[in-house]
Tab-separated table of N, CA and C in Angstrom:
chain	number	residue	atom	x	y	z
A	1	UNK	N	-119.340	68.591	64.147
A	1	UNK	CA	-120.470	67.886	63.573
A	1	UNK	C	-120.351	67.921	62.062
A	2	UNK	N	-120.774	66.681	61.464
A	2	UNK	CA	-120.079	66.878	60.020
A	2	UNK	C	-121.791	66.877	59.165
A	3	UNK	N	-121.246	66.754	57.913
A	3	UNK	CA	-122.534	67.339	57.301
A	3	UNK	C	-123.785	66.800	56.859
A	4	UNK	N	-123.314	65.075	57.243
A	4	UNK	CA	-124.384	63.882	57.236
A	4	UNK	C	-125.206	63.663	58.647
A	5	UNK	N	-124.472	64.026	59.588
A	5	UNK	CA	-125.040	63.716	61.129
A	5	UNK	C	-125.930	64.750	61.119
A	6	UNK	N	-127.342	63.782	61.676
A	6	UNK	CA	-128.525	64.676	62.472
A	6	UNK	C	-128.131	65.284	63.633
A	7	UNK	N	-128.961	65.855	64.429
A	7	UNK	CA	-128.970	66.489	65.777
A	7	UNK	C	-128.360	65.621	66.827
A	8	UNK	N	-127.795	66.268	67.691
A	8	UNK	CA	-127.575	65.467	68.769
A	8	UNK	C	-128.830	65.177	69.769
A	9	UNK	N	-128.647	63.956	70.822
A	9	UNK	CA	-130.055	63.572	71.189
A	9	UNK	C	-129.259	63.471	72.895
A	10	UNK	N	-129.899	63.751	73.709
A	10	UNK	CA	-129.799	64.060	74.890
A	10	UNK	C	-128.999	62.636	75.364
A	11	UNK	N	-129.797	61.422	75.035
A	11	UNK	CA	-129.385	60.133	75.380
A	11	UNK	C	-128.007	59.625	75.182
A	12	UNK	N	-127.419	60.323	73.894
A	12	UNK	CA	-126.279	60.282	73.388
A	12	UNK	C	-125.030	61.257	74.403
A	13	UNK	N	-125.546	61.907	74.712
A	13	UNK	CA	-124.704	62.862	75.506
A	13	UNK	C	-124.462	62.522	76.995
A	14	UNK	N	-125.707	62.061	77.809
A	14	UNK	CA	-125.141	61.254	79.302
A	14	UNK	C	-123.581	60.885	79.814
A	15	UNK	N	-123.829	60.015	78.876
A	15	UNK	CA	-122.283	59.205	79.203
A	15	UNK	C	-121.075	60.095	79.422
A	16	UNK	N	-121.218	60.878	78.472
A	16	UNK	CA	-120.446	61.990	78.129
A	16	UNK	C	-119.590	62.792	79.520
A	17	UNK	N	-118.242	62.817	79.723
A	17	UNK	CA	-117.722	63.733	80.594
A	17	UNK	C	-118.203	65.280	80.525
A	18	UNK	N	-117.798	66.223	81.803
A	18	UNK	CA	-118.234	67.831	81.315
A	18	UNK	C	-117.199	68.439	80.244
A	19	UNK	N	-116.043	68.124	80.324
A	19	UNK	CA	-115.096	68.481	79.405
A	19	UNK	C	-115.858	68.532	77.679
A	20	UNK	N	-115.812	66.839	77.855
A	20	UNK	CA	-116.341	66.364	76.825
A	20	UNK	C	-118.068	67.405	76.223
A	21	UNK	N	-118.394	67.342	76.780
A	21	UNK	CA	-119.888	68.367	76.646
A	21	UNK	C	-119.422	69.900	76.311
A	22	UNK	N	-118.336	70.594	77.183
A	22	UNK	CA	-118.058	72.016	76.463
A	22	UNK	C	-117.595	71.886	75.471
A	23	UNK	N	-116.480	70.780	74.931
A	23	UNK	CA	-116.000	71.065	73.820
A	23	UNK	C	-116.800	70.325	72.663
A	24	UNK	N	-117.592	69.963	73.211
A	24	UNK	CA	-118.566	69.463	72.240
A	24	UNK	C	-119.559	71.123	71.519
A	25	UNK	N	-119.790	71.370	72.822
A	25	UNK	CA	-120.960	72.966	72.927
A	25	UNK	C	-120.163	74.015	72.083
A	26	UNK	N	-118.634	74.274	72.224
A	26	UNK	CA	-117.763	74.836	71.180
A	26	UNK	C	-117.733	74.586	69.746
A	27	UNK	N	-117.485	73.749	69.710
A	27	UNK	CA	-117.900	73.288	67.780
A	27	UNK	C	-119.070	73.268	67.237
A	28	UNK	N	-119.807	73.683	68.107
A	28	UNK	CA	-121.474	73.747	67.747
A	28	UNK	C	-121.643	74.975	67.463
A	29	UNK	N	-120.978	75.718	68.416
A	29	UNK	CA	-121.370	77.174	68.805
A	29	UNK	C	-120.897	77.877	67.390
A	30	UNK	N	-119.271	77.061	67.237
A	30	UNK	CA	-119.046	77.944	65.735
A	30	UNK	C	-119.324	77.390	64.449
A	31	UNK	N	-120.048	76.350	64.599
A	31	UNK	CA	-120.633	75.890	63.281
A	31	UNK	C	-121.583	76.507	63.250
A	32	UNK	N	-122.544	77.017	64.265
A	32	UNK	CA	-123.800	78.018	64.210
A	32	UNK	C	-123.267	79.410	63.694
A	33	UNK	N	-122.025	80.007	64.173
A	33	UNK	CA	-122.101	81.283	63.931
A	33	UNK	C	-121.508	81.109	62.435
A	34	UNK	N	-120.501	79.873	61.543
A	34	UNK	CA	-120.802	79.688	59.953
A	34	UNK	C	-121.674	79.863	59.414
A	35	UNK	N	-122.659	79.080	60.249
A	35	UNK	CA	-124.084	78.743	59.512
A	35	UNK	C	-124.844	80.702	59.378
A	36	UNK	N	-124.735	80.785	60.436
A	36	UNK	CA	-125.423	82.378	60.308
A	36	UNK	C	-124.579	83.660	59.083
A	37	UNK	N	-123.291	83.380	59.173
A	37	UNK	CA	-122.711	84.300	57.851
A	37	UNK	C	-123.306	83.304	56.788
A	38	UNK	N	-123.135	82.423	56.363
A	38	UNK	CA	-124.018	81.568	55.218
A	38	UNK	C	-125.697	82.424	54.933
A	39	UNK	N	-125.781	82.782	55.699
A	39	UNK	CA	-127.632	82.668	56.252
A	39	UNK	C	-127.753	84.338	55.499
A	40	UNK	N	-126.841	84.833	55.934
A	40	UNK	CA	-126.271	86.357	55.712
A	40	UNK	C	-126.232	86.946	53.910
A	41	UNK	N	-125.514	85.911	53.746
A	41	UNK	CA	-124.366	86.080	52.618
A	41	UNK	C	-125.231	85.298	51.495
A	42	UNK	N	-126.322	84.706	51.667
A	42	UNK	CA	-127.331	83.805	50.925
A	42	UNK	C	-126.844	82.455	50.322
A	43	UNK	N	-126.580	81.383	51.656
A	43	UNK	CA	-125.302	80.732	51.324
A	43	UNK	C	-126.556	79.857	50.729
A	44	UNK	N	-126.366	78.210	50.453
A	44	UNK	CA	-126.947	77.210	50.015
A	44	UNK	C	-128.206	76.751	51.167
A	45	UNK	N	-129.335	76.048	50.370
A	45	UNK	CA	-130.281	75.720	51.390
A	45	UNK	C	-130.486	74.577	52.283
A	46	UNK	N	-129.195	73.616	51.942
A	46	UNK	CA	-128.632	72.391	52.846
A	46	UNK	C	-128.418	73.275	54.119
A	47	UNK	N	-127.514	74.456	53.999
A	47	UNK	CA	-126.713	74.754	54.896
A	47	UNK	C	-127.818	75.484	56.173
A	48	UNK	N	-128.690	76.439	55.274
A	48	UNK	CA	-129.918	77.239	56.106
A	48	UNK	C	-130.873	76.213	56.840
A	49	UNK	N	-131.054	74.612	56.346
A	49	UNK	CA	-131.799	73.895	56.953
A	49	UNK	C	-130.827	73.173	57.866
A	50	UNK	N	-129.478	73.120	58.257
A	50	UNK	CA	-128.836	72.931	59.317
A	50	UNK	C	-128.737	73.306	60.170
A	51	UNK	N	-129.542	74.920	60.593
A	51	UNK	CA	-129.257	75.934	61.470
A	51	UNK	C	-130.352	75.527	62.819
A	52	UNK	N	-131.724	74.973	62.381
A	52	UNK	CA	-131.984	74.220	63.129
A	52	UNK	C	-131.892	73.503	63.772
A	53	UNK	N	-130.979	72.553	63.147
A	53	UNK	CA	-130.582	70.842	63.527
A	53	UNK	C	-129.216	71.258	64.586
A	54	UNK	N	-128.614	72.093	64.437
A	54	UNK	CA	-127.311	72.928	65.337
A	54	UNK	C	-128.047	73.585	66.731
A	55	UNK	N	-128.787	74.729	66.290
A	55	UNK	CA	-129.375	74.840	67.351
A	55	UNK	C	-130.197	74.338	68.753
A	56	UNK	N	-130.743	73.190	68.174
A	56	UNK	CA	-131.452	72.100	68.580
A	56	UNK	C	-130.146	71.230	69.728
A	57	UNK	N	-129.032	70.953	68.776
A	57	UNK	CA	-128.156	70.434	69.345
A	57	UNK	C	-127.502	70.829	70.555
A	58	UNK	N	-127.503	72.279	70.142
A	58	UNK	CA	-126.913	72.946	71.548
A	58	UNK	C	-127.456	72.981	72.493
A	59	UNK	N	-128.679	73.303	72.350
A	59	UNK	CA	-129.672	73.144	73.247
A	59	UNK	C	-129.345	71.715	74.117
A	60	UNK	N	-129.799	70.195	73.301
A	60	UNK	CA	-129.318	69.543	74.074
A	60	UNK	C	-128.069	69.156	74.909
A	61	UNK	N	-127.087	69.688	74.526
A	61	UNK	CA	-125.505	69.686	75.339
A	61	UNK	C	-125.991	70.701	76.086
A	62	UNK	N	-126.755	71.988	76.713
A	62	UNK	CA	-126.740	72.868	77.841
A	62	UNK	C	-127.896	72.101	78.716
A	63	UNK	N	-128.633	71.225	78.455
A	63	UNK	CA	-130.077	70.468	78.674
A	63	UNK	C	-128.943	69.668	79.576
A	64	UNK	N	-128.155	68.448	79.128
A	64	UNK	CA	-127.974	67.448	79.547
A	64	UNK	C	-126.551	67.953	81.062
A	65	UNK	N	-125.373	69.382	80.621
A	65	UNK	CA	-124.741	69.947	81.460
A	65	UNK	C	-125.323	70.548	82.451
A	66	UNK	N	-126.818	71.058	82.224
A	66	UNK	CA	-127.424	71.265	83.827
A	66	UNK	C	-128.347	70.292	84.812
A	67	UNK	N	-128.458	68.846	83.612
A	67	UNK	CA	-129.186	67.773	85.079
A	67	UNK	C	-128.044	67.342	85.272
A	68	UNK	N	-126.936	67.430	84.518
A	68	UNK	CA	-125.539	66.231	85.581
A	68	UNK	C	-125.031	66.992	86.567
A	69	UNK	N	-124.951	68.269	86.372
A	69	UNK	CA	-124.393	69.820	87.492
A	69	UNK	C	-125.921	69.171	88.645
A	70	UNK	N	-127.033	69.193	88.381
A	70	UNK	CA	-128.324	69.374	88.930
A	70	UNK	C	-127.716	68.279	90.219
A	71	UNK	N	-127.817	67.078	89.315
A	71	UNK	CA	-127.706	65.590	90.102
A	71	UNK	C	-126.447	65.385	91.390
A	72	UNK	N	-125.243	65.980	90.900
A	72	UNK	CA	-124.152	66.326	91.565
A	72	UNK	C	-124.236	67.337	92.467
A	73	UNK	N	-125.335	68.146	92.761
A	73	UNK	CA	-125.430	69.190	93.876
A	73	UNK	C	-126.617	68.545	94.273
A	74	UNK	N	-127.164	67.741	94.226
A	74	UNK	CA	-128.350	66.889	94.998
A	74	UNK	C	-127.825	66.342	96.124
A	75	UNK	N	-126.667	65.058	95.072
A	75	UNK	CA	-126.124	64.211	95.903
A	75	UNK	C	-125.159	65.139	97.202
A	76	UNK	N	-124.982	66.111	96.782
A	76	UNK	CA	-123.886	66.541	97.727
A	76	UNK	C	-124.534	67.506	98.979
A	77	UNK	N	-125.799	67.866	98.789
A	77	UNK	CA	-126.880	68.563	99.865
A	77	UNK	C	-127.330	67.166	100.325
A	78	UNK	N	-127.626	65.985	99.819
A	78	UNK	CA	-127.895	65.312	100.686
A	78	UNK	C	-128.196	64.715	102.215
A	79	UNK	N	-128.809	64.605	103.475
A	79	UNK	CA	-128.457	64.881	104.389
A	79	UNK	C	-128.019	66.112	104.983
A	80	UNK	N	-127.561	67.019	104.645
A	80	UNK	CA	-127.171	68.227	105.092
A	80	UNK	C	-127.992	68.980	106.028
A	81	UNK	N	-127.927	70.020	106.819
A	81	UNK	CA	-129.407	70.782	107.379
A	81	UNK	C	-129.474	72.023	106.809
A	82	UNK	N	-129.079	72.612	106.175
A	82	UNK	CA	-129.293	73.987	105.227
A	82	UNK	C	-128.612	73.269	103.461
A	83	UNK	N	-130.029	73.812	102.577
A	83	UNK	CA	-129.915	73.387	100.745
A	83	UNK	C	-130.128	74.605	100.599
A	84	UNK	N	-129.365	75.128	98.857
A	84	UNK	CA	-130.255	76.138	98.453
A	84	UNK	C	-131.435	76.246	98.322
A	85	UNK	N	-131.850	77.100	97.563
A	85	UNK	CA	-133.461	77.572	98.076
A	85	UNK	C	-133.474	76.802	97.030
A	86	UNK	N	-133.148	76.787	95.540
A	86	UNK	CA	-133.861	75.844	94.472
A	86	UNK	C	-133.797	74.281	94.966
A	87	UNK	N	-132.850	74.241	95.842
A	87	UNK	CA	-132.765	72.661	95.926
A	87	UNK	C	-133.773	72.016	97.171
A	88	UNK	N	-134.459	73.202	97.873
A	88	UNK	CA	-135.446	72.354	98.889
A	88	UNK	C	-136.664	72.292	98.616
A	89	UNK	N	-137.412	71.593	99.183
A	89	UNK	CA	-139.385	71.626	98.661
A	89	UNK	C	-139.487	72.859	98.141
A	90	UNK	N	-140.451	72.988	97.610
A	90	UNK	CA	-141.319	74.135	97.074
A	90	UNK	C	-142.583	74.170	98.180
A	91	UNK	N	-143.180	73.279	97.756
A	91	UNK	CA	-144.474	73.019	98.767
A	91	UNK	C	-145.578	74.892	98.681
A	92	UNK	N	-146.293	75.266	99.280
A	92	UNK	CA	-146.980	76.250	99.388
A	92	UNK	C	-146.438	77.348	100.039
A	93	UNK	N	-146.605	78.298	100.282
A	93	UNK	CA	-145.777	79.076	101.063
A	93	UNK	C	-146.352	79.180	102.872
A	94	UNK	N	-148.164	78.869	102.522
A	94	UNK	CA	-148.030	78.487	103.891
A	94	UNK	C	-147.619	77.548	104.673
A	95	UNK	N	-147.730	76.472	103.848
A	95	UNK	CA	-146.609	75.076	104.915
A	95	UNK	C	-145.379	75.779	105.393
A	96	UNK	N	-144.265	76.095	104.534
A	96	UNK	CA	-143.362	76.285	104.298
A	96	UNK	C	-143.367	77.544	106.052
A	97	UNK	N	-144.230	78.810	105.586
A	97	UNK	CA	-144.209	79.642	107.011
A	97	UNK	C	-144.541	78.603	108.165
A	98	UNK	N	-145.408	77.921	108.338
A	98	UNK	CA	-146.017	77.019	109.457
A	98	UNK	C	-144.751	77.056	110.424
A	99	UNK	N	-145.400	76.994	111.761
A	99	UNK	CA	-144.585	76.329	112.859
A	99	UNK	C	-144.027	74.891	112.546
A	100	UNK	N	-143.170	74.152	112.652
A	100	UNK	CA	-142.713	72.552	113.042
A	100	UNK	C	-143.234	72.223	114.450
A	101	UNK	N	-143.017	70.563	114.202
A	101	UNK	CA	-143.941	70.470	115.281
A	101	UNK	C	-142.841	70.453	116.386
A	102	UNK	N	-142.075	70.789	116.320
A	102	UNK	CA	-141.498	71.018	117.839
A	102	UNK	C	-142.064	72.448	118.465
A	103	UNK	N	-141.792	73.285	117.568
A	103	UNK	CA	-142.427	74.781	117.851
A	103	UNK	C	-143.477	74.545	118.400
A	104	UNK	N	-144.518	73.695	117.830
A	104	UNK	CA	-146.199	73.914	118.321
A	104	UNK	C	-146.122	73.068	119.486
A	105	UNK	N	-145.023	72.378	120.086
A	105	UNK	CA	-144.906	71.556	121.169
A	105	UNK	C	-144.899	72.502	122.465
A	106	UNK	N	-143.786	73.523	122.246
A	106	UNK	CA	-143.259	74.147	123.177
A	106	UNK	C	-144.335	75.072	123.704
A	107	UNK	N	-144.306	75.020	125.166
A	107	UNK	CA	-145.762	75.839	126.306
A	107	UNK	C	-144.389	76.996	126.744
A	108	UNK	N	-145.241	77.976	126.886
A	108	UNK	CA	-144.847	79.391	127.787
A	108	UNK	C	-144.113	78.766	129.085
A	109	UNK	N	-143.134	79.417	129.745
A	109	UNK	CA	-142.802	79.176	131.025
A	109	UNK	C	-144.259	79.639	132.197
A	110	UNK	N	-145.338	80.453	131.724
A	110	UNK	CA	-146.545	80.495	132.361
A	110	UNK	C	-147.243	79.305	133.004
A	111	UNK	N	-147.312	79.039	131.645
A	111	UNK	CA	-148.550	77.531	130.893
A	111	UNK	C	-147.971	77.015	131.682
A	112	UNK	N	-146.410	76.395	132.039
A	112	UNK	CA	-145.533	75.251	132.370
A	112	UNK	C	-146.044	75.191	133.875
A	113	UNK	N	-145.921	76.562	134.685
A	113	UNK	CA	-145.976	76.402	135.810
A	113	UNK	C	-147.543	75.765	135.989
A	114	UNK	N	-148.381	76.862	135.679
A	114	UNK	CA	-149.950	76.301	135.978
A	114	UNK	C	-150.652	75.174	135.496
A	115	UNK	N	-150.076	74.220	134.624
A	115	UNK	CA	-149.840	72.819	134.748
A	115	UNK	C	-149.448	72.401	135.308
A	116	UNK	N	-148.135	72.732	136.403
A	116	UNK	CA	-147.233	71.680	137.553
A	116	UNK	C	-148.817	72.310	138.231
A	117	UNK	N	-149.203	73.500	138.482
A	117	UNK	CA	-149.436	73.979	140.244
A	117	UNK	C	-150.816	73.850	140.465
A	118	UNK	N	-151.898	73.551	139.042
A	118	UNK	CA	-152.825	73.084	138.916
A	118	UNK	C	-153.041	71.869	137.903
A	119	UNK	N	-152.892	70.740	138.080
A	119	UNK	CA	-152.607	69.537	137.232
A	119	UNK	C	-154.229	69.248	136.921
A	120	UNK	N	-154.415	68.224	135.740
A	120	UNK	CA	-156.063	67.579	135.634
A	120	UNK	C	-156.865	67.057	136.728
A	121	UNK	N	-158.011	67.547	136.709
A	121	UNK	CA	-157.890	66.365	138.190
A	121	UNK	C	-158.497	65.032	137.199
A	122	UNK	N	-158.443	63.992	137.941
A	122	UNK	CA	-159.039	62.747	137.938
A	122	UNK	C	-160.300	62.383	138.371
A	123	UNK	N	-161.411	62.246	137.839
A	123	UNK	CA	-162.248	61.518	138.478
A	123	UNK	C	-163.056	60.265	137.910
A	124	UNK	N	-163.307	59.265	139.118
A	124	UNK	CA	-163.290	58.027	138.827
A	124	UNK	C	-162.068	57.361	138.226
């Protein structure tokens, strides 16, 4: 990042391959740790008001590397019958315990019989 460019902006980064995003997150990382011996050493106040605009940046390159990681383990649980736990509903925890309705379908082998051996009756 050179010394006229603002922050990086999330929108700018999309397109972007993962390669492209670490080694982007690398030159950030050590222009921050310049910026901090500067910060140290009582460098100039261009440089101390960059430490923001860096930080900020990085932020967005780790922002934009965990919804494309995010989006790519979506698509790939897709359909599946077991997701990680972050990747399925949240919902309440009592839904979540609840029976399905097949569970609440299923009668005792008891129940089963004394329905065949005493059925509804009918009348009229």
């Amino acid at each position: 990042m050179s010394a006229n460019q603002g922050r990086v902006r999330c929108a700018t980064l999309r397109g972007k391959s993962r390669e492209e995003l670490t080694k982007q997150l690398e030159t950030l990382k050590t222009e921050l740790a310049s910026l901090r011996v500067a910060q140290v050493t009582g460098g100039a106040p261009t440089k101390l008001a960059k430490l923001k605009i860096v930080r900020r940046s990085i932020g967005a390159c780790n922002i934009v590397i965990r919804q494309t990681t995010k989006a790519n383990l979506k698509k790939f649980y897709e359909g599946k019958k077991y997701k990680p736990l972050d990747m399925r509903r949240k919902r309440t925890r009592q839904i979540r315990k609840s029976l399905t309705r097949h569970e609440r379908q299923i009668k005792p082998k008891k129940l089963q019989k004394k329905l065949r051996l005493h059925p509804r009756r009918k009348y009229a």
